[in-house]
Amino acid sequence: YLFAIKLKKGFKAMAVNPIIPMKRLMDNVVGNIRKVLLLLTGLIIIVSGLSIFVSIYNSMSDRKKEIAIMRALGAGRQTVFSLILLESMLLCFGGGLFGMLMGHGLVFFAAPIVEAESGLLIDPWAFETLELALIPTLIVLASLVGFIPGMTAYRTDVAKTLSS
C-alpha cells in the first residue's frame, strides 16, 4: 500500500515486458527454421507422390490380366479407372493421416523431455491451420498421381490381354 502511494507522488518505477523481445526472437530464429521445415515437408510430399505414382504405374503391367478379367466379368472402364484412382487416394490419405498422427505422437512424448531440459512448454494437442490444408492437398496430389495409371487401366484391351 505504501508503495502505491509513493508511485502516485511521482516515484519512478520501471517495468520489463519480455513479450516483444521474445516475439522478435521467435520470428527471426524459429520463424526461419519453420520455413525450412515447411519447405522440407513440401519436398517430402512431392517425392512421396512420385513414389506412389511409380509404384502404381509399375504394378499396372503386373495387374493387366486382373484388370482384363474384371472387365470381361462386366466391370466398366469407369469402374476400373475409379478403382485405380481410389487406390491412389487411399495411399496418399492414409500416409498423410499416419504422418500427422506420428508427428503429434512424437510431440506428445517429447514435450515433457523438452520442458524438463529447457523449460519450454509445448502443447502436443495444438494444430497449425496449415495442417488442415494438408489432407485436401494430398487428395489433389493423389488424383494427379493416380490419373495416368488409371488411364492405363482404362485403355486396357481385354481381348488382347486375355489372349496373351
mmCIF file of C-alpha atoms in Angstrom, residues 40-54 141 145:
data_model
loop_
_atom_site.group_PDB
_atom_site.id
_atom_site.type_symbol
_atom_site.label_atom_id
_atom_site.label_comp_id
_atom_site.label_asym_id
_atom_site.label_seq_id
_atom_site.Cartn_x
_atom_site.Cartn_y
_atom_site.Cartn_z
ATOM 1 C CA LEU A 40 11.186 -29.848 -46.434
ATOM 2 C CA THR A 41 7.652 -31.113 -45.792
ATOM 3 C CA GLY A 42 6.572 -29.957 -49.246
ATOM 4 C CA LEU A 43 9.507 -31.736 -50.864
ATOM 5 C CA ILE A 44 8.738 -34.928 -48.933
ATOM 6 C CA ILE A 45 5.108 -34.782 -50.085
ATOM 7 C CA ILE A 46 6.171 -34.343 -53.723
ATOM 8 C CA VAL A 47 8.709 -37.184 -53.562
ATOM 9 C CA SER A 48 6.141 -39.419 -51.854
ATOM 10 C CA GLY A 49 3.613 -38.611 -54.567
ATOM 11 C CA LEU A 50 6.120 -39.514 -57.269
ATOM 12 C CA SER A 51 6.954 -42.727 -55.435
ATOM 13 C CA ILE A 52 3.280 -43.691 -55.264
ATOM 14 C CA PHE A 53 2.898 -42.845 -58.956
ATOM 15 C CA VAL A 54 5.846 -45.052 -59.945
ATOM 16 C CA LEU A 141 -1.981 -34.886 -55.357
ATOM 17 C CA VAL A 145 -0.759 -39.318 -59.265
#
